[in-house]
Coordinates of C-alpha atoms (C1' of nucleotides) in Angstrom, one line a residue:
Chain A
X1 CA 154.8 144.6 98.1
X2 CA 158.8 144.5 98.9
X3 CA 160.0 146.4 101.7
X4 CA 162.2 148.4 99.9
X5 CA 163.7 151.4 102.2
X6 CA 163.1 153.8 99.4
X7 CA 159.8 152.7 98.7
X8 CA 158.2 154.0 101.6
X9 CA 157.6 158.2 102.4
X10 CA 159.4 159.0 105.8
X11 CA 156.9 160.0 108.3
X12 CA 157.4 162.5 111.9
X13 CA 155.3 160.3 114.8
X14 CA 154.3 162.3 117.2
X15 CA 152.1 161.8 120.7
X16 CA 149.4 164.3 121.8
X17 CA 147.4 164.3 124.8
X18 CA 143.9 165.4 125.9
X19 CA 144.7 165.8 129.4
X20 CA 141.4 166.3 131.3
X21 CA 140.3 167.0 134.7
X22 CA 137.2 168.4 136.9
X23 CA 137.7 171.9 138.3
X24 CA 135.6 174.0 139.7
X25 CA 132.8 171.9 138.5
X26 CA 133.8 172.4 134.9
X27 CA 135.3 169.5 132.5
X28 CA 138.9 171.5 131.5
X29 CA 141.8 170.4 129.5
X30 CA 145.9 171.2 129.7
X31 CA 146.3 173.9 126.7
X32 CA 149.5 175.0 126.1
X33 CA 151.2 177.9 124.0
X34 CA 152.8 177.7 121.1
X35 CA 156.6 179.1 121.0
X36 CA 157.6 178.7 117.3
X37 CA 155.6 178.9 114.4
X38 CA 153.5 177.5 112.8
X39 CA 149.8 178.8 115.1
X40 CA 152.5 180.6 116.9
X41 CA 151.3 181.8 120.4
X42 CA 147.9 179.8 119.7
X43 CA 146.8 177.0 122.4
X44 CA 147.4 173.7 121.5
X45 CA 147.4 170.1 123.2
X46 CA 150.9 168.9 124.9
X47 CA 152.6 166.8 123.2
X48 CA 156.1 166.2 121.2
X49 CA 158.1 163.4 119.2
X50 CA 157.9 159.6 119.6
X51 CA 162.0 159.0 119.9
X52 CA 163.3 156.2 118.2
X53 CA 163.4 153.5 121.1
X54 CA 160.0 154.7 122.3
X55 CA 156.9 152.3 122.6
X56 CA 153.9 154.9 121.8
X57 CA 152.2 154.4 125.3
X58 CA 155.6 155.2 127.1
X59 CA 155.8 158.4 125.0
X60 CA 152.8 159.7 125.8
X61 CA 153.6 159.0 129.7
X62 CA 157.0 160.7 129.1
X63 CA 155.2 163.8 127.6
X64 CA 152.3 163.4 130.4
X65 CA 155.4 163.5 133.2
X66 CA 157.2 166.5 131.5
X67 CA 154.3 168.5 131.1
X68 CA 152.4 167.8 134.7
X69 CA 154.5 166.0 136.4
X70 CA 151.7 163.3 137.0
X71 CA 153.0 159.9 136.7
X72 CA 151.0 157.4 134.4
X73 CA 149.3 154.6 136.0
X74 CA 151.0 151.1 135.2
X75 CA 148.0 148.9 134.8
X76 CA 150.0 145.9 136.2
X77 CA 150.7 148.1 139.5
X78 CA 147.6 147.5 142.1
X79 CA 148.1 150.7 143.6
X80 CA 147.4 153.4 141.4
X81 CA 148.1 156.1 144.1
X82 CA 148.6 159.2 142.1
X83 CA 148.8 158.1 138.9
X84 CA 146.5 159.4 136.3
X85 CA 144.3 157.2 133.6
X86 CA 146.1 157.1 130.6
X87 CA 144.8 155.3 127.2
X88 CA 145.2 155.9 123.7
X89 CA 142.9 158.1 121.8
X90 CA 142.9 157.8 117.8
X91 CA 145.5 158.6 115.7
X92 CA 145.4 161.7 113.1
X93 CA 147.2 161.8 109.9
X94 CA 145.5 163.8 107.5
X95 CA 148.8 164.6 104.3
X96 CA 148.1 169.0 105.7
X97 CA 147.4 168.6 109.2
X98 CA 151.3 170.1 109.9
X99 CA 151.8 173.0 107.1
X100 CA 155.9 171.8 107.4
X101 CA 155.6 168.2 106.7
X102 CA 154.0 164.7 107.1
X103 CA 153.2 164.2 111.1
X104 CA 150.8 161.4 112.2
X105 CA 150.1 162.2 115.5
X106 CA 148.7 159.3 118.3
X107 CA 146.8 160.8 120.9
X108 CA 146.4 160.0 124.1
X109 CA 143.6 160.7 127.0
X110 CA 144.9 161.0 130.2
X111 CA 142.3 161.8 133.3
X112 CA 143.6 163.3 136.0
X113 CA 142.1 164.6 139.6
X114 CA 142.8 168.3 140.5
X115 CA 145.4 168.4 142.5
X116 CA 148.3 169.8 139.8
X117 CA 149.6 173.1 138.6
X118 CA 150.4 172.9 134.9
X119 CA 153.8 173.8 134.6
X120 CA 155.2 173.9 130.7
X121 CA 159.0 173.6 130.3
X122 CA 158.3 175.3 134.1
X123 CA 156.7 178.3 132.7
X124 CA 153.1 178.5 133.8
X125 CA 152.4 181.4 132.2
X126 CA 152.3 178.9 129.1
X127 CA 150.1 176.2 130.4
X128 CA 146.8 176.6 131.7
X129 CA 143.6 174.5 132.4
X130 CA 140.7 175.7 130.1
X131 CA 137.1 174.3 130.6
X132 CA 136.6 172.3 127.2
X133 CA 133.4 174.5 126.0
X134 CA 136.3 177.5 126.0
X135 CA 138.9 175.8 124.4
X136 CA 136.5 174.6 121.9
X137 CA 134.0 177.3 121.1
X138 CA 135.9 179.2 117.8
X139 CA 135.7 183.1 118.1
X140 CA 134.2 183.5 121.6
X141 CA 136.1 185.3 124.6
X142 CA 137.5 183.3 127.1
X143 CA 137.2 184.3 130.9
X144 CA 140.1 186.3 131.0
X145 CA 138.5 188.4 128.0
X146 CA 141.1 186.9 125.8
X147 CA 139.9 186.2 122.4
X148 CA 139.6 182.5 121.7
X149 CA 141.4 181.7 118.9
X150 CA 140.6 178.4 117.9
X151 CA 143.1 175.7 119.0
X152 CA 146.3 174.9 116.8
X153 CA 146.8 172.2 114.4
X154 CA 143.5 169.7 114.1
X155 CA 144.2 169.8 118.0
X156 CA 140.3 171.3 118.0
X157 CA 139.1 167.9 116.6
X158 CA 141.3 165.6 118.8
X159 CA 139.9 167.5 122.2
X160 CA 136.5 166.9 121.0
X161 CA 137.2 163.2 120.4
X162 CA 138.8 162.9 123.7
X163 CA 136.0 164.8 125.6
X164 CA 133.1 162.2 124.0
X165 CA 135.3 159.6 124.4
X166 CA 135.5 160.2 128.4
X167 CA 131.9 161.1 128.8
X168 CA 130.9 158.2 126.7
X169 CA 133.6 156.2 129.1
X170 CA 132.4 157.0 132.8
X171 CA 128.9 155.4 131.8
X172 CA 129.7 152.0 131.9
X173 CA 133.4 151.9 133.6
X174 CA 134.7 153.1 136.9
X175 CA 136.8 155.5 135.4
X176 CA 135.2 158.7 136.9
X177 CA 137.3 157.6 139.8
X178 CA 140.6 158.5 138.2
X179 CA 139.0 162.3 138.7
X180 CA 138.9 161.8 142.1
X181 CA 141.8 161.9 145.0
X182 CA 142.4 159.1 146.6
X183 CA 140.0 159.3 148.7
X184 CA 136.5 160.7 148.2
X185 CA 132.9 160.7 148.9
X186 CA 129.8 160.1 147.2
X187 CA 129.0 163.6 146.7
X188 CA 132.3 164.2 144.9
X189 CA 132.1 161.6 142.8
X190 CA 128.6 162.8 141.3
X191 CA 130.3 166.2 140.9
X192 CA 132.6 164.6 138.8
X193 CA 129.7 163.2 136.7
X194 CA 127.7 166.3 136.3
X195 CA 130.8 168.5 135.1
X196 CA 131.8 165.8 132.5
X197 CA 128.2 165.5 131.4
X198 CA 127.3 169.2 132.3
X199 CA 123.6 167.6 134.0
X200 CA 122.3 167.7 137.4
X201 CA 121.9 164.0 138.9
X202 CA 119.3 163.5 141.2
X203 CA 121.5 162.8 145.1
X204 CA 119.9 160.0 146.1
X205 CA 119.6 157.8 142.7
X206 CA 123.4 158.2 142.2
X207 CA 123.9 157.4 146.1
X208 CA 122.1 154.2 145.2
X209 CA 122.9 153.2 142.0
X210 CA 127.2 153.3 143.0
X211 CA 126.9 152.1 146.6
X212 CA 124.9 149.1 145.4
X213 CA 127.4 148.5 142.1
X214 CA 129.4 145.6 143.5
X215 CA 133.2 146.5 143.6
X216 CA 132.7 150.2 142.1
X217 CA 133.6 151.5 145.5
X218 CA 135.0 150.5 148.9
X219 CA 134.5 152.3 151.6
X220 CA 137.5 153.3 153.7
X221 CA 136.1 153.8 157.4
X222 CA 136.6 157.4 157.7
X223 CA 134.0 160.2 157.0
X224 CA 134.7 163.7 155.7
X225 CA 132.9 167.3 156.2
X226 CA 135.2 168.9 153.5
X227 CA 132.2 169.6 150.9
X228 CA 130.1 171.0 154.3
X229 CA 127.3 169.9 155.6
X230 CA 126.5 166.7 156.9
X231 CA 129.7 164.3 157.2
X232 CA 130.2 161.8 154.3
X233 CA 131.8 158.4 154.0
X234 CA 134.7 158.0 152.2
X235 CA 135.6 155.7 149.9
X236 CA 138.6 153.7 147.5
X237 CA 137.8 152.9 143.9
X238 CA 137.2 149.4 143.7
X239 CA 138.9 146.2 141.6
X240 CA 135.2 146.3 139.4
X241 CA 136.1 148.4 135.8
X242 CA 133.4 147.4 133.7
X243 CA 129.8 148.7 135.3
X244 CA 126.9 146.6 134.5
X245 CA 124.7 147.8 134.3
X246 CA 125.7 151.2 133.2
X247 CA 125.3 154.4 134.6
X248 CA 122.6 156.1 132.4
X249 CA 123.6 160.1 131.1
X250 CA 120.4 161.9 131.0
X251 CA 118.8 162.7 127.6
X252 CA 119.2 166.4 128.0
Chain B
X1 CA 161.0 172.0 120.9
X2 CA 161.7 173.2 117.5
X3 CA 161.2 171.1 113.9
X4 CA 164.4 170.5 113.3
X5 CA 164.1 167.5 110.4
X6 CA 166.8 166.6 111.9
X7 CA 165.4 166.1 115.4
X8 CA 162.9 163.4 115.1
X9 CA 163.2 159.6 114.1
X10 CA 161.8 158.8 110.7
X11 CA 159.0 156.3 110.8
X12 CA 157.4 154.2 108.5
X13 CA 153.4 154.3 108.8
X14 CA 151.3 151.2 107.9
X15 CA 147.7 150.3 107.7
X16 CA 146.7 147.0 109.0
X17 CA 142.9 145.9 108.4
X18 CA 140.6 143.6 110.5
X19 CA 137.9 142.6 108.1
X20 CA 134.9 140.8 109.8
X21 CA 132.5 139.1 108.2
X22 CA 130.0 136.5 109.5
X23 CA 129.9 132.9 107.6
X24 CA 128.5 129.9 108.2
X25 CA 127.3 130.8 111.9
X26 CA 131.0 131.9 112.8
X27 CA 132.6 135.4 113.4
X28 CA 135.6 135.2 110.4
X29 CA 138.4 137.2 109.4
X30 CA 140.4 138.2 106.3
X31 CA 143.9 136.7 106.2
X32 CA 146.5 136.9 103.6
X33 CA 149.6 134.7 103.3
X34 CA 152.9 136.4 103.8
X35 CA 154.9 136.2 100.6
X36 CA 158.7 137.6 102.0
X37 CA 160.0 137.6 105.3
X38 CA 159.6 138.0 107.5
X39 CA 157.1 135.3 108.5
X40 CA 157.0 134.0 105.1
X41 CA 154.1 132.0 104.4
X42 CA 152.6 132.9 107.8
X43 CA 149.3 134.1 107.7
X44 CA 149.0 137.8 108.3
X45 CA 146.1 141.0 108.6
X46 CA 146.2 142.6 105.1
X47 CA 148.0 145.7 105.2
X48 CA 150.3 148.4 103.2
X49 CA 152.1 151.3 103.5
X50 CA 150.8 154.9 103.7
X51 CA 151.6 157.0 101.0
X52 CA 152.5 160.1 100.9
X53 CA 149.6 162.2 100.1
X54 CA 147.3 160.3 101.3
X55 CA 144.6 160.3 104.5
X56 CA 144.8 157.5 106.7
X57 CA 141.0 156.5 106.3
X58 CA 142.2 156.8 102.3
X59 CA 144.9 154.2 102.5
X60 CA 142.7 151.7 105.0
X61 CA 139.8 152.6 102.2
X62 CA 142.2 151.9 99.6
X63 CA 143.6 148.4 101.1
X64 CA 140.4 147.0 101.4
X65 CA 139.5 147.8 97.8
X66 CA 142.5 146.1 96.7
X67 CA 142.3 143.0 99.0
X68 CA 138.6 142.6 98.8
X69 CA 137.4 144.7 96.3
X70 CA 134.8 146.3 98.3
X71 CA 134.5 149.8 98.4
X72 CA 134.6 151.4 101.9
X73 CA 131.1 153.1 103.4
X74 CA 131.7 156.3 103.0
X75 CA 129.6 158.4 105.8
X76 CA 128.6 161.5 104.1
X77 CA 126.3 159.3 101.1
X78 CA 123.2 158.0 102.9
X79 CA 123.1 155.1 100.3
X80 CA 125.1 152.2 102.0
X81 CA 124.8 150.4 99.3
X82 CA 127.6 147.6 99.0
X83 CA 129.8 149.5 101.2
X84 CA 131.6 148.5 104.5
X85 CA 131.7 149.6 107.3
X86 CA 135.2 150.8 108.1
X87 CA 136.5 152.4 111.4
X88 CA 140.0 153.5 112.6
X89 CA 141.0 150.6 115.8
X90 CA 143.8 151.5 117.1
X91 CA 147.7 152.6 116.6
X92 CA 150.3 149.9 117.4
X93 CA 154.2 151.3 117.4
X94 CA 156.5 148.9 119.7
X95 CA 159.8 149.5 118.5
X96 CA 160.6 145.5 118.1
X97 CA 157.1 144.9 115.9
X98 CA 158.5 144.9 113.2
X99 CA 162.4 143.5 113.1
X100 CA 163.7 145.4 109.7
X101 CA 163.0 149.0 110.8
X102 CA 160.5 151.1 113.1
X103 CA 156.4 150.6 112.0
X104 CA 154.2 152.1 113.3
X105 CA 151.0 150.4 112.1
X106 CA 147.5 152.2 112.5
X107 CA 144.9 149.6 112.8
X108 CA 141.4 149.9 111.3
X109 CA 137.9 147.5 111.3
X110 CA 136.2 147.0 108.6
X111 CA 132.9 144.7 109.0
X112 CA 131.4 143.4 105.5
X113 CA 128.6 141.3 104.6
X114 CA 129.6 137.4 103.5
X115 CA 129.2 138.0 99.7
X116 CA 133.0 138.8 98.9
X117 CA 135.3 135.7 98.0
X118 CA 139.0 137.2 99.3
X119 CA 141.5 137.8 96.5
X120 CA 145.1 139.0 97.0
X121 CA 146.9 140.2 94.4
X122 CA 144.4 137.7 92.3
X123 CA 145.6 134.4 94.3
X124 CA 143.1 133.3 95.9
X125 CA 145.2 130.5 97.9
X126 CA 147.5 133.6 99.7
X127 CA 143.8 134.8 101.1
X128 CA 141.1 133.1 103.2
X129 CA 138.2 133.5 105.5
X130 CA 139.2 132.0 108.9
X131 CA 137.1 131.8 112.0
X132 CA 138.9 134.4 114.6
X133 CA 139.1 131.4 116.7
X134 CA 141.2 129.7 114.7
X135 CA 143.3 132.5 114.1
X136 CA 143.7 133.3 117.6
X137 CA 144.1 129.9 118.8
X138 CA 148.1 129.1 119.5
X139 CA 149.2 125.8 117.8
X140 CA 145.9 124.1 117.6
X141 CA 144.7 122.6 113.9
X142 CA 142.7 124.7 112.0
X143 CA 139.9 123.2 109.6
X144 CA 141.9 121.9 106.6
X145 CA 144.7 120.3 109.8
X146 CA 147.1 122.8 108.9
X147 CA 149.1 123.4 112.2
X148 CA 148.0 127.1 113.1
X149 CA 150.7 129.3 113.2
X150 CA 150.3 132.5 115.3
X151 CA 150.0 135.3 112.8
X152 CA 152.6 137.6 112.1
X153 CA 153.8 140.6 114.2
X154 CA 151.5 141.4 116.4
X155 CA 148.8 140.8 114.7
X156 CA 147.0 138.1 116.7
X157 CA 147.1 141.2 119.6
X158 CA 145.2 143.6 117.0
X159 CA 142.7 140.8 115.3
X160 CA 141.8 140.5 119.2
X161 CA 141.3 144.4 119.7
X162 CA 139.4 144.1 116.7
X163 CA 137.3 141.6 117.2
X164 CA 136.4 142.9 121.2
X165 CA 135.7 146.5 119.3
X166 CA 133.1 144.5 117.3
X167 CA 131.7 142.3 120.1
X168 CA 131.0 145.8 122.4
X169 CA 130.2 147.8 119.5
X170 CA 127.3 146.1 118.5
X171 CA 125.8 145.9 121.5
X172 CA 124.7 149.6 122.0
X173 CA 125.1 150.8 117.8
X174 CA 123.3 149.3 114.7
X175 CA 126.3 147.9 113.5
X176 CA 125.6 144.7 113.1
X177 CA 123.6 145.3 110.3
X178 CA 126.9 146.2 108.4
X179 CA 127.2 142.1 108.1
X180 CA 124.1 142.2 106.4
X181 CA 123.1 142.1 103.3
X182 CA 121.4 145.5 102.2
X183 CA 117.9 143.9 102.6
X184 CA 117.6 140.9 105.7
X185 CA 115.3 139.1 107.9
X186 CA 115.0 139.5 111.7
X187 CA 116.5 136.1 112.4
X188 CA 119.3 136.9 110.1
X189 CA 120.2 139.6 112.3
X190 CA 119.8 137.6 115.3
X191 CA 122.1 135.0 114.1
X192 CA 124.5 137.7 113.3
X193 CA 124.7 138.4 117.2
X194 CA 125.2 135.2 118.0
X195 CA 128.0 134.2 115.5
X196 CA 129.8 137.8 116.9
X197 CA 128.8 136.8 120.6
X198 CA 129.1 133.4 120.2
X199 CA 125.8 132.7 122.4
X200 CA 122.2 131.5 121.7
X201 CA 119.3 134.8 121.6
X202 CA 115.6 134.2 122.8
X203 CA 114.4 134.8 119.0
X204 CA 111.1 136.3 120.5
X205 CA 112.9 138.8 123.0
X206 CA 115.3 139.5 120.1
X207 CA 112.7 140.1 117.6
X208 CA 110.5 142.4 120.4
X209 CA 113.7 144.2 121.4
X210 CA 114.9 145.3 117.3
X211 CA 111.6 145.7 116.4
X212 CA 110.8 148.2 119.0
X213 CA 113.4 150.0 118.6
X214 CA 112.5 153.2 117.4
X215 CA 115.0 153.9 113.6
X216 CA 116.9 150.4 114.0
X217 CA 115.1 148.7 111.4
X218 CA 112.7 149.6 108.1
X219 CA 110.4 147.2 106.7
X220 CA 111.0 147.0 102.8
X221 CA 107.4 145.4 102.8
X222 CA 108.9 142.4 100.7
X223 CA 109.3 138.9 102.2
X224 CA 111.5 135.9 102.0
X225 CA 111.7 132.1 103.0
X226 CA 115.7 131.7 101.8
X227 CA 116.2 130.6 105.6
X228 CA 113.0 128.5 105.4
X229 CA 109.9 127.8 107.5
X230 CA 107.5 130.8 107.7
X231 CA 108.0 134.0 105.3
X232 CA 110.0 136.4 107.2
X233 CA 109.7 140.4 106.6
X234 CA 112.5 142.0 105.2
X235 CA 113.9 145.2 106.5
X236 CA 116.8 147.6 106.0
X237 CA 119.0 149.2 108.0
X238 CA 117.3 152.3 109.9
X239 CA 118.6 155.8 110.3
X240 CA 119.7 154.9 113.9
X241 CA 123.0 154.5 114.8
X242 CA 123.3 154.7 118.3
X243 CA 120.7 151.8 120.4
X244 CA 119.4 153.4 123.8
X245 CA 118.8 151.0 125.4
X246 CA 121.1 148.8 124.5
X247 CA 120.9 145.2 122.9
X248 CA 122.2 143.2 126.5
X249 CA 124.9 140.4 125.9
X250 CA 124.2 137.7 127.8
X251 CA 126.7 136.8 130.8
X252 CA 127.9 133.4 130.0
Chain C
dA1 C1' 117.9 178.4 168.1
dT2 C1' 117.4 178.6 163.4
dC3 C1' 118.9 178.0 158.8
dA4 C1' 121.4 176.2 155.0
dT5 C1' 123.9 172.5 153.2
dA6 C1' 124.9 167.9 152.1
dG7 C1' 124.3 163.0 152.9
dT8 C1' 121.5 158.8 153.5
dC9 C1' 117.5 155.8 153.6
dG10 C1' 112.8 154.6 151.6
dT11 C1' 108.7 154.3 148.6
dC12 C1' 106.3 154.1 144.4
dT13 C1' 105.6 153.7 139.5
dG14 C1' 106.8 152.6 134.9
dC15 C1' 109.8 150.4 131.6
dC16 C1' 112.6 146.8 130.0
dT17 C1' 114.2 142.1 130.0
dG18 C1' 114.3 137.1 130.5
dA19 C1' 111.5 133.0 130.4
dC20 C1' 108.3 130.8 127.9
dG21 C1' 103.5 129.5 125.9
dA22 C1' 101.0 129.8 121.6
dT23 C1' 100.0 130.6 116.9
dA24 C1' 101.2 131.1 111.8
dA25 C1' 103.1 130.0 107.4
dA26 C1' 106.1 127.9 104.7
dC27 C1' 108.5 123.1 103.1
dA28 C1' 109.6 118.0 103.2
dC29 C1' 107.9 114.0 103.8
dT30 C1' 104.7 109.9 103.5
Chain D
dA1 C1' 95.9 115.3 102.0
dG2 C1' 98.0 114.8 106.4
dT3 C1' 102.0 115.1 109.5
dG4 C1' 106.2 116.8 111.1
dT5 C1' 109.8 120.3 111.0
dT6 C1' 111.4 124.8 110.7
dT7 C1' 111.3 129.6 111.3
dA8 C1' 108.6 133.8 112.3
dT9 C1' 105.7 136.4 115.2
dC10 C1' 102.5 137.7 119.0
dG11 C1' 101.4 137.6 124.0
dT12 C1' 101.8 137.0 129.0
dC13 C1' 104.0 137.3 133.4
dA14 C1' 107.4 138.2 137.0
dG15 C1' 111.6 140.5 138.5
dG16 C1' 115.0 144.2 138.3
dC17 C1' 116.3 148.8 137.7
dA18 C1' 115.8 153.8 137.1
dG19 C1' 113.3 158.3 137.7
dA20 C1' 110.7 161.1 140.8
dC21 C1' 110.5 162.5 145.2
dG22 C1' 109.5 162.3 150.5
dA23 C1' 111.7 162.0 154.9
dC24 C1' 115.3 162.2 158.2
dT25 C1' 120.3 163.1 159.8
dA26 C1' 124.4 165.5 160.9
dT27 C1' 127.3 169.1 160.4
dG28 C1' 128.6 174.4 160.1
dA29 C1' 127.1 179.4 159.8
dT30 C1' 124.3 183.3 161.5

DNA sequence: ATCATAGTCGTCTGCCTGACGATAAACACT
DNA sequence: AGTGTTTATCGTCAGGCAGACGACTATGAT
């Protein structure tokens, strides 16, 4: 087939993110509101236009920055400091998914630890973290007795595919870390699994099973009483990405 | 941001296959011969444009019909039939990929049984099954000591997502029965895993662990000796996708 | 002082896997 | 017909890991 300039349809490319992170011991996602129609004043996923000099990973960082401020974390950087976990998701393209004209969006996952304030075009009354089960029950009312319309665009499908893809993840990677500060304890980090997988983990299994993954975590020296009770280590993520063997979700 | 046609880039979307198959006791993939530049006559991942009204599953679906003439597996009919498996991979959009004008490819894996003999455009010397190996190897000799040319674009990079995808995939998801023909022995599966992993299974562990698994496999109740020695059942492939626990690759 | 909370160390049991012996049923020879 | 080769299939045993759960520790709150 010749590569004929004409003999190809013009196409918009466009990034998305499922930004996730654990609050309040809930799973929640960065929704924003729509200005302009179409779904106009519906929720939908961040996101914008891959510009013309644009690799598709750097716009997805670009619109992760403008929309949270977080800074993506350069895998060839050692020290991931604040940076947040960002990989690509799928890539949507179905002819109607944009009533207006042919957009095949690339989403991204980005996993984040608490610690920001949405902030859209630095208007927070139009970004918000939503638990996921909110954002992706259709019809229901939210906490703030708003009703839940269902998210704009196919955006309901790609949050879906982005949640299952990060609790499917943190079983046999490290990545539940890049929910976590810094710093944090063992406690924390089994918080971090219960609210992505919605179970309760048995304490002292967890405790067992990470300390005694090789290069899952390294301890740092200091302890903490933040979560009360009786002080806790603290501890780095580790080099190790891959865990093996996995951590096991519970059946129900 | 508004939708000014205007205000975005116009793209060009592509569809780039990784077909797998398993021959001769070696993990192979489809390659076509480039016709134009760039890379003429370089080997390449069969591919095509997007058109306008359709999906992208569609257009993957409707390359691999046209470069292998199978038809895609389509989920919601419960007879597999002759169908392969076929799977969205990954998005790949560097601005320099391609050097005429900005691509942005969306990958997808398609895993087949051996049967097909490749065919583009009905010349069968522009198409060939080549071990991954020695499509991934840089500068070596292939088999017919043909000096192996990396493939075009960046393909090498996506045969190699491709091919990982495959090797992780079939470790915890009956997949590896899409390599299969519709009815196959134990040991054919086993030797399936080990032309994916490249690494030698305990046929007695392997046989306890697929047996045992509770949906993997269903016993036709028919027989054959087409690998020799002893008659060996046949089985299909089970209503299981998902293996728990998982089939274990060995370390080395 | 007592309680509540959270963290940490152990124990026990059952399941799964890897290693490997043994038997079974075909075919190819001699 | 017997022997060897090949592949399939069943069984046994030891080690590792996970789930269930008891026990103890160290802090803050009342």
């Amino acid at each position: 087939m010749p590569y004929d300039p004409s003999a190809f349809p013009p196409f918009a490319v466009t990034v998305d993110l499922v930004v996730l992170t654990v609050r309040r011991h809930a799973l929640c996602a960065l929704a924003v509101r729509r200005g302009e129609p179409p779904f106009q004043g519906r929720w939908a996923l961040p996101g914008g236009f891959v510009r013309a000099d644009e690799d598709l990973s750097q716009a997805a960082a670009r619109e992760l920055a403008e929309e949270t401020g977080l800074r993506a974390h350069d895998p060839s950087v050692p020290a991931q400091d604040n940076g947040a976990h960002l990989e690509q998701l799928a890539t949507y393209g179905d002819p109607k998914r944009d009533p207006r004209m042919r957009v095949v969006s690339v989403a991204h996952l980005a996993l984040a630890p608490d610690l920001p304030a949405p902030r859209a075009g630095g208007d927070a009354s139009n970004a918000r973290w939503a638990p996921v089960e909110e954002l992706l029950e259709q019809g229901g009312y939210g906490r703030d007795g708003e009703l839940a319309a269902p998210l704009a665009f196919d955006h309901a499908q790609i949050l879906a595919d982005g949640v299952e893809r990060a609790r499917s993840k943190i079983e046999y990677s490290s990545l539940a870390t890049a929910f976590c500060p810094p710093e944090f304890t063992v406690g924390e980090l089994r918080r971090v699994y219960e609210a992505v997988w919605a179970v309760a983990l048995d304490p002292r299994n967890f405790h067992r099973k990470v300390t005694g993954t090789p290069g899952f975590l390294v301890p740092t020296g200091g302890t903490t009483t933040r979560q009360g009770g009786r002080p806790a280590q603290l501890f780095r993520a580790g080099g190790a990405t891959l865990l093996n063997p996995p951590m096991l979700r519970p059946e129900v």
